[in-house]
Amino acid sequence: MFVSHKIALFGVASVLSAAHVLSAVTQEARTVSNPPTYILEPITKSRAKLETFAQNRATFPGEVLLDMNVTYLDRQVYNPATARYDRVRLRGYQDARQARPSGADTPLVGPTIDVRPGETVRITLNNMLPQDSTCGIGGGSANTPHCFSGTNLHSHGLWVNPSGNGDNVLVSIRPGVEFQYEYNIPADHPAGTFWYHPHLHGSTALQVSSGMSGALIIRGDRMPTPTETGDLDRLLKQPDGSDIPERVLVLQQIQYACTDSDGGITYDCKPGQVGGIESYDQFGPGSWPASGRFTSINGQVLGQLAPAVAGSIERWRMIHAGVRDTINFEIRRKTGTAALRTLTAADTHRWIDQNCGKDAIPYGVVAQDGLTMAQVQMRQQAVLQPGYRVDALVVLPQAGDYCLVDAAAPAAASVNQIAPSRRLLGIVTAVEGNAVNGEIGTYLQDWLISAAERTMAQDVAGKVIDDLKGEMRLSSFIPHPDIAPGEVTGEQQLVFNIDVKQPGGTFFEIDGKPYDTSRIDRTLPLGGVDEWTLRSDFVSHPFHIHVNPFQIIKIVDAAGNDVSALGANDDGDPQYAGLKNVWKDTLWIKNPGTDPSTSYTITVRTRYQRYIGEFVLHCHILDHEDQGMMQNVRITLPDGHGGTVTGHH
């Protein structure tokens, strides 16, 4: 049988040994498991352990407690180009309760934080990195990468308080300092896939590229009613009532390098050398493809995922936890027998042609950025820009091996503005089960209808079933109501730009200004509803705003065509079709050129609900953020006269 949800949740090894079920080809690959979920414990210096979530919640109801050291980790990363493991020394997260450091084989990925609506997450960060003299510099140099050993934490996508000990990215945790974050998850928080990573201005890209990121899963069990929507988790149940199998796929781009004989950066690490990330010279346009590195899944390069059962419906939670490069996720049937042990990035395109099937396997996308969509959308590709999450219902139709592929996409869809060569991500094997001979979309629709008949309350079952029969609609599970034009109370404009014309360097800007830590760029009223117009004057950038998500209204190309409707054609770029009215927290603002005349105009709407305080919006190409493509936002109380309260008293 496939590894159960309960087994995956607690990080226990698969009940099926890969050596027993895989071909000789894939036996050589590294095993990819779901990232371990943090075992919970009370906040005491004794580090007394409670072995399960259930034990912790029984002893400390509503508390999810984590204690993580931020420190240098000595690890190894498999390098397919040389068929050996490269030694690396990178900044990372380590369980502070461990008596001894983790071994070199421990993957460079943070543990999964597993939480329910209404609970409180307390995360203590102990910064054990060496002192850094560049922390605390200001002025114009604030947009020069710096303070590589300072840190903080961002819960990407969570609808929580941004101030004080909440999701506050404006604090700097210096070396030798301990700080506890506290996320009070509202009882009505949407269930979904979120993630966490450092967010200290000046060092975000360097730390995230080192593997400092992890999944944050909100699990809900709210039953929809005739008047209120519920959680999709309530529907996705097996006949015995347990959750369907799931995979958490944290996709990382760990861009470690060594030095050559002249002291320069080289990605060809020799035996005896130790790779690291200590310079922003390792980032920039084309740097990731040029490095020859492979995107890892849960810290493993070209790994072998735990087996699936043919015909079994699984939930795949895909998280783009990389710094800057686009991922276009495909699943293809493996047809060839070539070995995986040695494979260069340059040879991967040919390898996929020869060993992976011609047609991609369709899957059903059910959520974007952790938020359930209005209907299941069948896709053969899911374009993930940095910061994106995609939840998909996946079924492998027959027994055998399957290739997980980062597919080629049009140049305009890519961060680098060039059509990337395909890269292999890993292999998953399906063992014998209930083979699917017809269309996967129909098979999935029938399964969902059957699940609704089993799981839904009598007063809502008819509506849910009718919705699923009608284009697999999920209207009983969407987390936020649509924002109608009449609800809008204000407007916001935002323009990304890279200014390459000024003497003295390149300037990363929003609305014509680089980031200033002391400037509040937008003051917005609590309870307000804004319509935002977003565009980029120079190449494309993923827009991300903290705290409140937004609904996409339209995406208009340079010729005036709305390309956001389901089935729309954007010159072969698949990423925008089907996003109309979808809720997200990160969105690609497209300009396929370097002139404002080629820019797309994107309209979104958002509500400012529940929380006041200061937070940021920024480009999620993280080296752009570190170099100034960010703004400070303040949500404050209305003054009762059409404005906002600007003072502190």
XYZ file of C-alpha atoms in Angstrom:
649
model
C 0.000 0.000 0.000
C 1.030 3.636 -0.406
C 2.549 5.420 2.559
C -0.407 6.737 4.515
C -1.083 10.350 5.425
C -0.332 9.581 9.053
C 3.036 8.023 8.214
C 3.998 10.928 5.968
C 2.909 13.444 8.589
C 5.327 12.211 11.195
C 8.276 11.792 8.851
C 8.466 7.991 9.172
C 10.152 6.191 6.288
C 7.935 4.712 3.624
C 6.535 1.274 4.344
C 7.672 0.279 0.866
C 11.405 0.095 0.334
C 12.404 1.685 -2.958
C 14.822 -1.185 -3.553
C 11.890 -3.633 -3.571
C 9.728 -1.844 -6.119
C 11.949 0.266 -8.352
C 13.801 -0.566 -11.517
C 17.583 -0.845 -11.556
C 17.693 2.623 -13.057
C 15.901 4.401 -10.268
C 17.442 2.379 -7.436
C 20.497 4.605 -7.844
C 18.520 7.776 -7.126
C 18.215 9.486 -3.762
C 15.018 8.855 -1.796
C 12.731 11.878 -1.447
C 10.429 11.865 1.570
C 8.042 14.532 2.793
C 10.037 16.957 4.980
C 9.849 15.857 8.620
C 7.105 17.535 10.586
C 8.255 19.192 13.787
C 7.571 17.144 16.914
C 6.009 19.489 19.405
C 7.161 20.260 22.920
C 6.421 22.651 25.780
C 8.477 25.822 26.021
C 10.980 24.801 28.678
C 14.749 24.879 28.726
C 14.692 21.201 29.667
C 13.663 20.375 26.068
C 11.320 17.647 27.342
C 9.932 15.898 24.281
C 6.402 14.972 23.417
C 6.506 12.446 20.628
C 3.350 13.303 18.666
C 1.148 16.231 17.781
C -1.709 14.576 19.618
C 0.322 14.365 22.846
C 1.325 18.006 22.625
C -2.170 19.235 21.893
C -3.570 17.203 24.772
C -1.000 18.699 27.166
C -0.832 22.212 25.710
C -4.077 22.717 23.785
C -3.825 25.060 20.840
C -0.032 25.468 21.031
C 2.436 24.585 18.260
C 5.941 25.163 19.630
C 9.198 25.109 17.686
C 12.776 25.896 18.660
C 15.227 26.351 15.776
C 18.876 27.316 15.667
C 20.070 29.351 12.701
C 23.618 28.178 12.144
C 26.125 26.957 9.589
C 25.387 23.372 8.540
C 27.950 20.971 7.106
C 26.062 18.932 4.545
C 26.501 17.216 1.200
C 24.504 17.683 -2.009
C 24.445 15.179 -4.839
C 25.978 16.516 -8.054
C 24.692 14.515 -11.060
C 27.292 16.064 -13.384
C 30.081 14.313 -11.476
C 28.089 11.457 -9.897
C 29.453 12.360 -6.476
C 28.366 14.315 -3.427
C 29.668 17.864 -3.030
C 30.491 18.997 0.483
C 28.782 22.281 1.385
C 28.732 24.633 4.345
C 25.553 26.691 4.293
C 23.369 28.659 6.676
C 20.341 26.657 7.729
C 17.768 25.644 10.336
C 18.548 23.034 12.984
C 16.279 21.591 15.650
C 17.548 23.191 18.866
C 16.479 20.124 20.872
C 18.954 17.809 19.211
C 21.784 16.740 21.466
C 24.081 16.303 18.456
C 24.113 18.046 15.065
C 22.401 16.305 12.172
C 24.582 14.286 9.824
C 25.914 15.286 6.432
C 23.106 13.348 4.729
C 20.362 15.472 6.328
C 18.549 17.370 3.523
C 18.875 21.148 3.351
C 15.196 21.906 3.864
C 13.297 23.199 6.873
C 10.793 20.976 8.683
C 7.107 21.214 7.884
C 5.057 23.261 10.338
C 1.658 21.620 10.674
C -1.111 23.689 12.257
C -4.877 24.067 12.474
C -7.066 27.180 12.397
C -7.425 28.638 15.884
C -4.017 27.452 17.064
C -0.978 29.535 18.025
C 2.437 28.858 16.504
C 5.447 29.941 18.557
C 8.798 29.733 16.758
C 11.961 30.583 18.661
C 14.895 31.502 16.418
C 18.324 31.282 18.031
C 20.807 33.073 15.760
C 24.054 31.157 16.238
C 25.804 32.551 13.168
C 29.075 34.470 13.600
C 29.068 38.203 14.185
C 28.587 40.352 11.078
C 29.945 43.910 10.984
C 27.650 44.847 8.073
C 24.452 44.485 10.123
C 22.830 47.812 10.916
C 24.233 49.896 8.075
C 21.839 52.450 6.611
C 21.574 55.205 4.045
C 22.043 54.444 0.372
C 23.963 51.284 1.183
C 20.829 49.681 2.662
C 20.044 48.380 -0.841
C 23.453 46.764 -1.189
C 23.268 43.135 0.016
C 24.570 42.986 3.574
C 24.083 41.441 7.034
C 24.380 37.881 5.713
C 24.431 36.529 9.268
C 21.417 38.480 10.475
C 18.021 36.885 9.992
C 14.300 36.935 10.721
C 11.252 34.934 9.573
C 8.296 35.383 7.225
C 5.232 33.118 7.165
C 4.522 33.552 3.453
C 0.798 33.789 2.720
C -0.527 33.600 6.263
C -3.343 35.948 7.224
C -1.906 36.937 10.608
C -0.760 40.001 12.563
C 2.303 41.651 10.907
C 3.399 43.617 13.983
C 5.296 42.958 17.207
C 6.029 39.248 17.527
C 3.678 38.418 14.663
C 4.728 38.000 11.036
C 7.113 40.920 11.464
C 9.799 41.056 8.769
C 10.991 44.498 9.857
C 12.936 43.116 12.841
C 16.588 42.073 12.590
C 17.720 39.123 14.697
C 21.468 39.661 14.971
C 24.040 36.949 15.729
C 23.841 35.870 19.351
C 20.199 36.975 19.721
C 17.142 34.795 20.396
C 13.656 35.904 19.338
C 10.266 34.185 19.458
C 7.679 34.707 16.738
C 4.023 34.164 17.612
C 1.472 33.490 14.893
C -2.097 33.464 16.178
C -3.900 31.602 13.410
C -7.506 32.845 13.190
C -10.249 30.268 13.580
C -11.489 31.238 10.095
C -8.064 31.063 8.437
C -8.223 29.223 5.091
C -6.781 25.728 5.076
C -3.996 25.409 2.548
C -0.328 25.308 1.599
C 1.907 28.109 2.827
C 5.628 28.360 3.592
C 8.234 30.164 5.651
C 11.640 31.669 4.927
C 14.013 34.439 6.108
C 13.094 37.978 5.075
C 15.822 40.308 6.355
C 16.385 43.028 3.767
C 19.862 42.584 2.324
C 20.298 38.844 2.916
C 17.011 37.180 1.946
C 18.179 35.694 -1.362
C 21.434 34.382 0.076
C 19.714 32.611 2.971
C 16.796 31.191 0.966
C 19.210 29.875 -1.669
C 21.066 28.129 1.162
C 17.976 26.016 1.828
C 16.416 28.118 4.612
C 12.758 27.460 3.811
C 10.056 25.014 4.693
C 6.376 24.186 4.261
C 3.671 25.552 6.555
C 0.427 23.605 6.216
C -2.913 24.786 7.605
C -5.214 21.793 7.970
C -8.925 22.516 8.297
C -12.025 20.416 8.943
C -14.869 22.934 8.575
C -17.920 21.436 6.900
C -19.587 23.769 4.377
C -23.147 24.804 5.148
C -25.886 26.327 2.987
C -24.624 29.802 4.017
C -20.884 29.326 4.746
C -18.051 27.761 2.784
C -15.861 25.061 4.305
C -12.412 23.528 3.909
C -11.485 21.405 0.914
C -9.718 19.053 3.348
C -13.185 17.892 4.459
C -13.898 16.588 0.952
C -10.540 14.952 0.200
C -11.116 11.786 2.209
C -10.682 8.101 1.471
C -13.588 5.671 1.936
C -12.372 4.852 5.465
C -12.509 8.546 6.411
C -8.748 9.142 6.467
C -7.094 11.889 4.450
C -5.964 11.020 0.948
C -2.201 10.481 0.546
C -0.276 13.698 0.068
C 3.183 14.864 -0.905
C 4.810 18.083 0.181
C 7.234 19.132 -2.577
C 9.505 21.996 -1.497
C 11.263 23.021 -4.716
C 14.578 24.732 -3.963
C 17.430 26.172 -6.031
C 20.507 25.772 -3.826
C 23.153 27.636 -5.793
C 26.343 26.758 -3.904
C 29.713 27.433 -5.503
C 33.442 26.952 -4.897
C 36.455 29.056 -5.853
C 38.873 28.492 -8.717
C 42.648 28.971 -8.710
C 42.220 32.717 -9.235
C 39.780 33.082 -6.354
C 36.751 33.446 -8.626
C 33.402 31.671 -8.398
C 33.160 28.241 -10.010
C 30.337 25.709 -9.944
C 32.774 22.878 -10.578
C 33.555 21.915 -6.993
C 36.579 19.601 -6.806
C 37.005 16.777 -4.277
C 38.129 18.302 -0.996
C 36.524 21.681 -1.679
C 33.538 22.926 0.314
C 30.805 24.823 -1.515
C 29.008 27.803 -0.066
C 26.918 30.888 -0.779
C 28.713 34.010 0.401
C 28.254 36.443 -2.491
C 25.502 38.005 -4.582
C 27.746 37.453 -7.595
C 26.099 34.012 -7.579
C 22.710 35.558 -8.436
C 21.488 37.474 -11.453
C 19.994 36.903 -14.913
C 20.995 33.511 -16.300
C 23.044 32.559 -13.246
C 20.941 29.523 -12.293
C 20.980 27.875 -15.756
C 24.690 28.681 -16.081
C 25.437 27.030 -12.733
C 24.418 23.602 -14.028
C 22.643 22.916 -10.743
C 19.348 21.006 -10.512
C 16.249 22.135 -8.619
C 15.931 19.893 -5.573
C 12.777 18.393 -4.082
C 12.787 18.414 -0.282
C 16.557 18.861 -0.350
C 17.268 15.942 -2.710
C 18.666 16.318 -6.226
C 17.240 13.933 -8.855
C 15.627 11.965 -6.078
C 13.271 9.008 -6.021
C 9.916 9.869 -4.429
C 8.118 7.373 -2.231
C 5.993 4.994 -4.322
C 2.415 5.723 -5.332
C -0.351 3.261 -6.135
C -1.650 3.348 -9.698
C -5.103 4.906 -9.760
C -4.816 6.391 -6.250
C -5.778 10.065 -5.869
C -3.005 12.024 -4.146
C -2.703 15.661 -3.095
C 0.590 17.220 -4.204
C 1.505 20.460 -2.440
C 4.108 22.159 -4.662
C 6.039 25.104 -3.198
C 8.452 27.245 -5.228
C 10.966 28.015 -2.493
C 13.687 29.135 -4.880
C 15.217 32.566 -5.361
C 14.545 33.627 -8.934
C 14.006 30.974 -11.633
C 10.698 29.808 -13.113
C 9.582 26.169 -12.710
C 7.105 24.623 -15.160
C 5.969 21.370 -13.539
C 5.124 18.324 -15.673
C 4.652 14.588 -15.070
C 5.584 12.199 -17.885
C 5.588 8.425 -18.158
C 9.154 7.095 -18.115
C 9.774 4.993 -21.203
C 13.563 4.638 -21.429
C 16.080 2.786 -19.289
C 19.054 5.174 -19.245
C 20.795 5.523 -15.885
C 20.282 8.616 -13.769
C 23.496 8.470 -11.814
C 25.490 10.766 -14.125
C 23.580 13.531 -15.874
C 24.686 17.045 -16.712
C 22.207 19.902 -16.941
C 23.247 20.491 -20.549
C 22.369 16.888 -21.451
C 19.045 16.778 -19.607
C 16.898 17.938 -22.547
C 18.164 15.049 -24.697
C 17.794 12.601 -21.772
C 14.145 13.579 -21.282
C 13.473 13.211 -25.025
C 14.904 9.704 -24.982
C 13.568 8.448 -21.658
C 10.358 10.304 -20.804
C 7.136 9.942 -22.770
C 5.883 12.363 -25.370
C 2.692 13.368 -23.546
C 2.415 14.941 -20.089
C 0.032 13.385 -17.558
C -2.850 15.788 -16.709
C -3.643 16.618 -13.112
C -6.303 18.685 -11.368
C -5.181 22.005 -9.862
C -7.391 22.832 -6.867
C -5.572 25.701 -5.137
C -3.200 28.557 -5.943
C -1.029 30.030 -3.185
C -2.858 27.910 -0.628
C -6.323 29.226 -1.539
C -8.920 26.853 -2.972
C -10.093 27.845 -6.453
C -13.659 28.047 -7.711
C -13.211 24.904 -9.808
C -10.754 22.121 -10.471
C -8.648 23.051 -13.503
C -7.099 20.178 -15.435
C -3.530 21.036 -16.414
C -0.565 19.320 -18.020
C 1.750 22.093 -16.824
C 1.750 24.314 -13.757
C 3.965 27.378 -14.023
C 5.399 28.258 -10.620
C 7.140 31.600 -10.255
C 9.211 32.272 -7.099
C 6.916 32.226 -4.058
C 4.041 30.390 -5.797
C 2.280 27.331 -4.422
C 0.108 24.952 -6.419
C -2.052 22.190 -4.911
C -2.939 19.468 -7.408
C -4.878 16.217 -7.322
C -2.596 13.732 -9.060
C -3.279 10.204 -10.232
C -0.650 8.053 -11.925
C -2.709 5.950 -14.328
C -0.624 2.771 -14.635
C 2.152 1.024 -12.771
C 5.649 2.111 -13.737
C 8.113 4.952 -13.438
C 7.220 8.603 -14.080
C 9.491 11.572 -14.763
C 8.969 14.832 -12.871
C 10.101 17.530 -15.290
C 10.746 21.273 -15.196
C 9.472 21.808 -18.725
C 10.589 24.347 -21.281
C 8.345 27.405 -21.474
C 8.171 30.440 -23.745
C 10.837 33.051 -23.024
C 8.178 35.540 -21.916
C 7.052 33.139 -19.182
C 10.522 32.882 -17.646
C 12.380 35.070 -15.176
C 15.451 34.980 -17.419
C 13.535 36.067 -20.564
C 14.986 33.094 -22.467
C 13.297 29.789 -23.192
C 14.958 27.443 -20.669
C 16.046 23.942 -21.530
C 14.081 21.261 -19.714
C 15.454 19.911 -16.446
C 14.664 16.669 -14.683
C 13.428 17.047 -11.095
C 13.034 13.439 -9.962
C 11.310 10.096 -10.451
C 8.198 8.610 -8.869
C 7.128 4.987 -9.241
C 3.548 3.712 -9.248
C 3.021 0.144 -8.081
C 0.132 -2.002 -9.259
C -3.289 -0.716 -8.283
C -6.485 0.347 -10.038
C -5.260 1.277 -13.528
C -6.961 4.239 -15.230
C -7.801 3.534 -18.860
C -10.027 6.508 -19.655
C -9.569 10.252 -19.299
C -7.945 11.263 -16.039
C -10.230 14.303 -15.751
C -13.333 12.114 -15.840
C -11.778 9.644 -13.415
C -10.988 12.468 -10.997
C -14.452 13.988 -11.353
C -16.128 10.640 -10.582
C -13.897 10.191 -7.532
C -14.732 13.664 -6.200
C -18.466 13.084 -6.632
C -18.156 9.789 -4.769
C -16.163 11.534 -2.021
C -18.879 14.188 -1.691
C -21.562 11.501 -1.351
C -19.555 9.982 1.525
C -18.382 13.080 3.351
C -20.794 15.988 2.955
C -23.575 16.843 5.383
C -27.100 16.249 4.105
C -28.005 19.947 3.870
C -25.104 20.739 1.530
C -24.336 17.447 -0.241
C -26.698 18.118 -3.139
C -25.114 21.466 -3.949
C -21.550 20.125 -3.706
C -22.383 17.164 -5.955
C -24.165 19.340 -8.529
C -21.165 21.684 -8.571
C -18.757 18.809 -9.143
C -20.899 17.459 -11.964
C -20.793 20.921 -13.520
C -17.149 21.445 -14.557
C -15.853 20.279 -11.163
C -16.835 23.519 -9.447
C -15.713 24.024 -5.826
C -17.920 26.950 -4.826
C -18.599 25.478 -1.366
C -14.878 25.560 -0.524
C -13.528 28.900 -1.769
C -12.105 30.853 1.193
C -13.054 34.435 0.254
C -16.146 35.910 -1.417
C -15.663 37.740 -4.715
C -14.968 41.474 -4.541
C -17.620 43.269 -6.585
C -16.926 46.658 -8.210
C -19.356 48.357 -5.831
C -17.332 47.199 -2.830
C -14.200 49.068 -3.946
C -13.383 52.166 -1.860
C -9.996 53.183 -3.302
C -7.347 52.661 -5.968
C -3.635 51.864 -5.939
C -1.072 51.975 -8.755
C 2.231 50.084 -8.742
C 5.027 49.984 -11.324
C 8.156 47.824 -11.161
C 11.267 49.114 -12.901
C 14.986 48.447 -13.190
C 16.710 51.744 -13.952
C 19.840 51.009 -15.982
C 20.251 54.553 -17.329
C 21.489 56.420 -14.268
C 25.250 56.786 -13.757
C 26.690 54.847 -10.865
C 24.888 51.548 -11.208
C 21.599 49.717 -11.589
C 18.624 50.736 -9.443
C 15.791 48.356 -8.533
C 12.662 50.433 -8.057
C 8.943 50.465 -7.357
C 7.126 53.605 -8.500
C 10.452 55.176 -9.439
C 12.099 54.781 -6.016
C 14.384 52.192 -4.446
C 13.469 50.893 -0.998
C 13.955 53.162 1.998
C 13.664 51.494 5.392
C 12.419 54.734 6.994
C 9.775 55.641 4.395
C 6.129 54.504 4.518
C 5.150 54.202 0.863
C 1.445 53.454 1.321
C -0.907 54.200 4.214
C -4.165 52.298 3.804
C -7.351 52.165 5.923
C -8.434 49.106 7.855
C -11.705 47.929 6.331
C -10.885 49.505 2.964
C -11.138 47.694 -0.359
C -8.710 48.739 -3.063
C -8.419 48.011 -6.759
C -4.745 47.785 -7.698
C -3.300 48.308 -11.177
C 0.049 46.529 -11.544
C 2.602 46.685 -14.341
C 6.329 46.491 -15.001
C 8.275 48.927 -17.187
C 11.369 46.707 -17.455
C 11.149 42.878 -17.747
C 8.866 40.754 -15.549
C 8.642 40.526 -11.759
C 6.543 38.422 -9.333
C 4.560 40.774 -7.064
C 4.012 39.649 -3.465
C 2.183 41.499 -0.700
C 2.056 40.331 2.905
C -0.984 39.691 5.132
C -4.014 40.133 2.812
C -4.366 38.135 -0.446
C -5.893 39.601 -3.587
C -8.367 38.528 -6.267
C -7.329 38.727 -9.918
C -9.827 40.722 -11.996
C -8.116 40.840 -15.381
C -4.726 40.449 -17.044
C -4.438 42.521 -20.219
C -1.553 42.118 -22.657
C 0.113 44.979 -24.555
C -2.405 44.590 -27.403
C -5.390 44.995 -25.056
C -6.441 41.329 -24.805
C -7.547 39.863 -21.475
C -5.569 36.605 -21.217
C -6.816 35.511 -17.771
C -9.931 33.516 -18.772
C -9.831 29.730 -18.705
C -8.647 28.584 -22.139
C -7.198 31.976 -23.133
C -4.171 31.954 -25.434
C -1.210 34.139 -24.495
C 1.137 33.250 -27.382
C 1.781 29.818 -25.921
C 2.450 31.028 -22.368
C 0.225 28.818 -20.154
C 0.541 30.635 -16.837
C -2.281 33.226 -16.986
C -5.119 31.181 -18.498
C -7.662 30.350 -15.801
C -6.514 32.965 -13.254
C -9.523 35.288 -13.669
C -11.218 35.677 -10.245
C -8.618 33.412 -8.590
C -7.225 34.475 -5.192
C -3.431 34.621 -4.760
C -0.721 36.356 -2.745
C 2.025 36.307 -5.421
C 1.566 37.109 -9.118
C 3.790 37.431 -12.182
C 3.696 40.993 -13.564
C 4.685 40.412 -17.154
C 6.734 42.501 -19.527
C 8.459 40.375 -22.173
C 10.766 43.269 -23.039
C 12.642 46.217 -21.570
C 10.261 48.971 -22.648
C 6.983 50.099 -21.026
C 5.175 49.636 -24.351
C 5.425 45.835 -24.033
C 4.075 45.649 -20.485
C 0.927 43.823 -19.384
C -1.607 45.626 -17.174
C -2.950 43.563 -14.298
C -5.936 44.481 -12.141
C -6.476 42.915 -8.718
C -8.682 43.760 -5.729
C -8.019 43.243 -2.047
C -9.614 43.851 1.350
C -7.655 45.120 4.361
C -9.126 43.037 7.134
C -8.551 42.527 10.845
C -4.907 43.630 11.177
C -3.207 47.006 11.479
C 0.538 47.509 11.367
C 3.458 47.792 8.975
C 4.593 45.208 6.470
C 6.020 45.083 2.947
C 5.253 44.347 -0.670
C 8.043 43.457 -3.066
C 9.332 41.596 -6.080
C 9.806 37.912 -5.203
C 12.942 37.603 -7.291
C 14.712 37.765 -3.974
C 17.949 39.395 -5.091
C 15.773 42.167 -6.593
C 14.085 42.599 -3.206
C 17.436 42.768 -1.417
C 18.608 45.460 -3.816
C 15.637 47.773 -3.421
C 12.504 46.467 -5.163
C 10.337 46.684 -2.058
C 7.932 49.089 -0.319
C 6.701 49.604 3.230
C 2.930 49.469 3.739
C 1.021 50.662 6.795
C -2.560 49.624 7.569
C -4.121 51.973 10.094
C -7.518 52.949 11.446
C -9.794 55.278 9.476
C -10.111 58.760 10.987
C -13.868 58.956 10.408
C -13.515 61.734 7.822
C -12.401 59.754 4.761
C -8.730 59.600 5.729
C -6.555 57.557 8.056
C -5.151 58.063 11.541
C -1.508 58.961 10.977
C -0.280 59.622 14.508
C 0.616 57.141 17.239
C -1.497 58.656 20.036
